[in-house]
Amino acid sequence: EFLPPSSKMGLAASMLSLPVGAIVGCVCVHVSGDWSGWRFWIFPSILLVGLLGMFLPLTILCARYDGTSVWESLQRGECWSTGGDLSYYRLGVAAGIFIGTGLTGTFLLQCKGGDAQAEEARGDGVTDYGAVSEGV
């Protein structure tokens, strides 16, 4: 077996860990200043690792554990349980944190990029409205 079921509720744990990851992503974007060049790809990479490297295998493992299809395991099954032997709990927590961090960071960077492009589009125009009113 790829990973032994060490704890039940892996899928539930991934959903519960998303807010933690979202907070981490938000803090990282706001604390660091320059996100140009290669740094821009950090959060999308974290998101892909979380989705393809952790959540996808988690859903497959949970489907095998429950003996159901992947689609059915996303809706119900032992990996959504909050009791018992907690199958794939650690993988679920890691997937949730990675997805939350990557998704939030990617979204916030896109918003920051839009703000920077809007400022650039204004060009040489005066952006300090206080200076405009004083100069008149």
CSV table of N, CA and C in Angstrom, one decimal, residues 37-100:
chain,number,residue,atom,x,y,z
A,37,GLY,N,9.2,38.2,-11.3
A,37,GLY,CA,10.1,37.2,-11.7
A,37,GLY,C,9.7,35.8,-11.3
A,38,TRP,N,10.7,35.1,-10.8
A,38,TRP,CA,10.5,33.7,-10.4
A,38,TRP,C,9.7,33.6,-9.2
A,39,ARG,N,9.7,34.6,-8.3
A,39,ARG,CA,8.9,34.5,-7.1
A,39,ARG,C,7.4,34.5,-7.3
A,40,PHE,N,7.0,35.0,-8.4
A,40,PHE,CA,5.6,35.0,-8.8
A,40,PHE,C,5.1,33.6,-8.9
A,41,TRP,N,5.9,32.6,-9.3
A,41,TRP,CA,5.5,31.2,-9.5
A,41,TRP,C,5.5,30.4,-8.2
A,42,ILE,N,5.9,30.9,-7.1
A,42,ILE,CA,5.9,30.2,-5.9
A,42,ILE,C,4.6,29.7,-5.5
A,43,PHE,N,3.6,30.6,-5.4
A,43,PHE,CA,2.2,30.2,-4.9
A,43,PHE,C,1.5,29.3,-5.9
A,44,PRO,N,1.6,29.5,-7.2
A,44,PRO,CA,1.0,28.6,-8.1
A,44,PRO,C,1.6,27.2,-8.0
A,45,SER,N,2.9,27.1,-7.8
A,45,SER,CA,3.6,25.8,-7.6
A,45,SER,C,3.1,25.1,-6.3
A,46,ILE,N,2.9,25.9,-5.3
A,46,ILE,CA,2.4,25.3,-4.0
A,46,ILE,C,1.0,24.7,-4.2
A,47,LEU,N,0.2,25.5,-5.0
A,47,LEU,CA,-1.2,25.0,-5.3
A,47,LEU,C,-1.2,23.7,-6.1
A,48,LEU,N,-0.3,23.7,-7.1
A,48,LEU,CA,-0.2,22.4,-7.9
A,48,LEU,C,0.2,21.2,-7.1
A,49,VAL,N,1.2,21.4,-6.3
A,49,VAL,CA,1.7,20.4,-5.4
A,49,VAL,C,0.6,19.9,-4.5
A,50,GLY,N,-0.2,20.8,-3.9
A,50,GLY,CA,-1.3,20.5,-3.0
A,50,GLY,C,-2.4,19.7,-3.8
A,51,LEU,N,-2.7,20.2,-5.0
A,51,LEU,CA,-3.8,19.5,-5.7
A,51,LEU,C,-3.4,18.2,-6.3
A,52,LEU,N,-2.3,18.3,-7.1
A,52,LEU,CA,-1.9,17.1,-7.9
A,52,LEU,C,-1.1,16.1,-7.0
A,53,GLY,N,-0.3,16.6,-6.1
A,53,GLY,CA,0.7,15.8,-5.4
A,53,GLY,C,0.1,15.3,-4.1
A,54,MET,N,-0.9,15.9,-3.6
A,54,MET,CA,-1.5,15.5,-2.3
A,54,MET,C,-3.0,15.2,-2.3
A,55,PHE,N,-3.8,16.1,-2.8
A,55,PHE,CA,-5.2,15.9,-2.8
A,55,PHE,C,-5.7,14.8,-3.7
A,56,LEU,N,-5.1,14.8,-4.9
A,56,LEU,CA,-5.5,13.7,-5.9
A,56,LEU,C,-5.1,12.3,-5.4
A,57,PRO,N,-3.9,12.1,-4.9
A,57,PRO,CA,-3.6,10.8,-4.3
A,57,PRO,C,-4.5,10.5,-3.0
A,58,LEU,N,-4.8,11.5,-2.3
A,58,LEU,CA,-5.6,11.4,-1.1
A,58,LEU,C,-7.0,10.8,-1.5
A,59,THR,N,-7.6,11.4,-2.6
A,59,THR,CA,-8.9,10.9,-3.0
A,59,THR,C,-8.8,9.5,-3.5
A,60,ILE,N,-7.8,9.2,-4.2
A,60,ILE,CA,-7.6,7.8,-4.7
A,60,ILE,C,-7.4,6.8,-3.6
A,61,LEU,N,-6.6,7.2,-2.6
A,61,LEU,CA,-6.4,6.3,-1.5
A,61,LEU,C,-7.7,6.1,-0.7
A,62,CYS,N,-8.4,7.2,-0.5
A,62,CYS,CA,-9.7,7.1,0.2
A,62,CYS,C,-10.7,6.2,-0.5
A,63,ALA,N,-10.7,6.3,-1.9
A,63,ALA,CA,-11.6,5.5,-2.7
A,63,ALA,C,-11.3,4.0,-2.5
A,64,ARG,N,-10.0,3.7,-2.5
A,64,ARG,CA,-9.5,2.4,-2.3
A,64,ARG,C,-9.9,1.9,-0.9
A,65,TYR,N,-9.7,2.7,0.0
A,65,TYR,CA,-9.9,2.3,1.4
A,65,TYR,C,-11.4,2.0,1.6
A,66,ASP,N,-12.3,2.8,1.0
A,66,ASP,CA,-13.7,2.6,1.1
A,66,ASP,C,-14.3,1.6,0.1
A,67,GLY,N,-13.5,1.3,-0.9
A,67,GLY,CA,-14.0,0.4,-1.9
A,67,GLY,C,-15.0,1.0,-2.8
A,68,THR,N,-14.9,2.3,-3.1
A,68,THR,CA,-15.8,3.0,-3.9
A,68,THR,C,-15.1,3.7,-5.1
A,69,SER,N,-15.9,4.4,-5.9
A,69,SER,CA,-15.2,5.2,-6.9
A,69,SER,C,-14.7,6.5,-6.3
A,70,VAL,N,-13.8,7.2,-7.1
A,70,VAL,CA,-13.2,8.4,-6.6
A,70,VAL,C,-14.3,9.5,-6.4
A,71,TRP,N,-15.2,9.6,-7.3
A,71,TRP,CA,-16.3,10.6,-7.2
A,71,TRP,C,-17.1,10.3,-5.9
A,72,GLU,N,-17.4,9.1,-5.7
A,72,GLU,CA,-18.2,8.7,-4.5
A,72,GLU,C,-17.4,9.0,-3.2
A,73,SER,N,-16.1,8.8,-3.2
A,73,SER,CA,-15.3,9.0,-2.0
A,73,SER,C,-15.2,10.5,-1.7
A,74,LEU,N,-15.4,11.4,-2.7
A,74,LEU,CA,-15.4,12.8,-2.5
A,74,LEU,C,-16.7,13.3,-1.8
A,75,GLN,N,-17.7,12.4,-1.9
A,75,GLN,CA,-19.0,12.8,-1.3
A,75,GLN,C,-19.3,12.2,0.1
A,76,ARG,N,-18.8,11.0,0.3
A,76,ARG,CA,-19.0,10.3,1.6
A,76,ARG,C,-18.0,9.2,1.7
A,77,GLY,N,-17.9,8.6,2.9
A,77,GLY,CA,-17.0,7.5,3.1
A,77,GLY,C,-16.3,7.7,4.4
A,78,GLU,N,-15.4,6.7,4.7
A,78,GLU,CA,-14.6,6.7,6.0
A,78,GLU,C,-13.7,7.9,6.1
A,79,CYS,N,-13.2,8.4,5.0
A,79,CYS,CA,-12.3,9.5,5.0
A,79,CYS,C,-12.9,10.8,5.4
A,80,TRP,N,-14.3,10.9,5.5
A,80,TRP,CA,-15.0,12.0,5.9
A,80,TRP,C,-15.4,11.9,7.4
A,81,SER,N,-15.2,10.7,8.0
A,81,SER,CA,-15.6,10.4,9.3
A,81,SER,C,-14.7,11.2,10.3
A,82,THR,N,-15.3,11.5,11.4
A,82,THR,CA,-14.5,12.2,12.5
A,82,THR,C,-14.2,11.3,13.6
A,83,GLY,N,-14.3,10.0,13.4
A,83,GLY,CA,-13.9,9.1,14.5
A,83,GLY,C,-13.2,7.9,13.9
A,84,GLY,N,-12.9,6.9,14.7
A,84,GLY,CA,-12.3,5.7,14.2
A,84,GLY,C,-10.8,5.8,14.2
A,85,ASP,N,-10.2,5.2,13.1
A,85,ASP,CA,-8.8,5.1,13.0
A,85,ASP,C,-8.1,6.2,12.2
A,86,LEU,N,-8.9,7.2,11.8
A,86,LEU,CA,-8.4,8.4,11.1
A,86,LEU,C,-7.5,8.2,9.9
A,87,SER,N,-8.0,7.5,8.9
A,87,SER,CA,-7.2,7.2,7.7
A,87,SER,C,-6.8,8.4,6.9
A,88,TYR,N,-5.5,8.5,6.7
A,88,TYR,CA,-4.9,9.5,5.9
A,88,TYR,C,-5.1,10.9,6.4
A,89,TYR,N,-5.1,11.1,7.7
A,89,TYR,CA,-5.3,12.4,8.4
A,89,TYR,C,-4.2,13.3,8.1
A,90,ARG,N,-2.9,12.8,8.2
A,90,ARG,CA,-1.8,13.7,8.0
A,90,ARG,C,-1.7,14.2,6.6
A,91,LEU,N,-1.9,13.3,5.6
A,91,LEU,CA,-1.9,13.7,4.2
A,91,LEU,C,-3.0,14.7,3.9
A,92,GLY,N,-4.2,14.6,4.6
A,92,GLY,CA,-5.3,15.5,4.4
A,92,GLY,C,-4.9,16.9,5.0
A,93,VAL,N,-4.3,16.9,6.1
A,93,VAL,CA,-3.9,18.2,6.7
A,93,VAL,C,-2.9,18.9,5.8
A,94,ALA,N,-1.9,18.2,5.3
A,94,ALA,CA,-0.9,18.7,4.4
A,94,ALA,C,-1.5,19.2,3.1
A,95,ALA,N,-2.4,18.5,2.6
A,95,ALA,CA,-3.0,18.9,1.3
A,95,ALA,C,-3.8,20.2,1.5
A,96,GLY,N,-4.6,20.2,2.6
A,96,GLY,CA,-5.4,21.4,2.9
A,96,GLY,C,-4.5,22.7,3.1
A,97,ILE,N,-3.4,22.5,3.8
A,97,ILE,CA,-2.5,23.7,4.0
A,97,ILE,C,-1.9,24.1,2.7
A,98,PHE,N,-1.4,23.2,1.9
A,98,PHE,CA,-0.8,23.5,0.6
A,98,PHE,C,-1.8,24.2,-0.3
A,99,ILE,N,-3.0,23.6,-0.4
A,99,ILE,CA,-4.0,24.2,-1.3
A,99,ILE,C,-4.4,25.5,-0.8
A,100,GLY,N,-4.7,25.7,0.4
A,100,GLY,CA,-5.1,27.0,1.0
A,100,GLY,C,-4.0,28.1,0.8
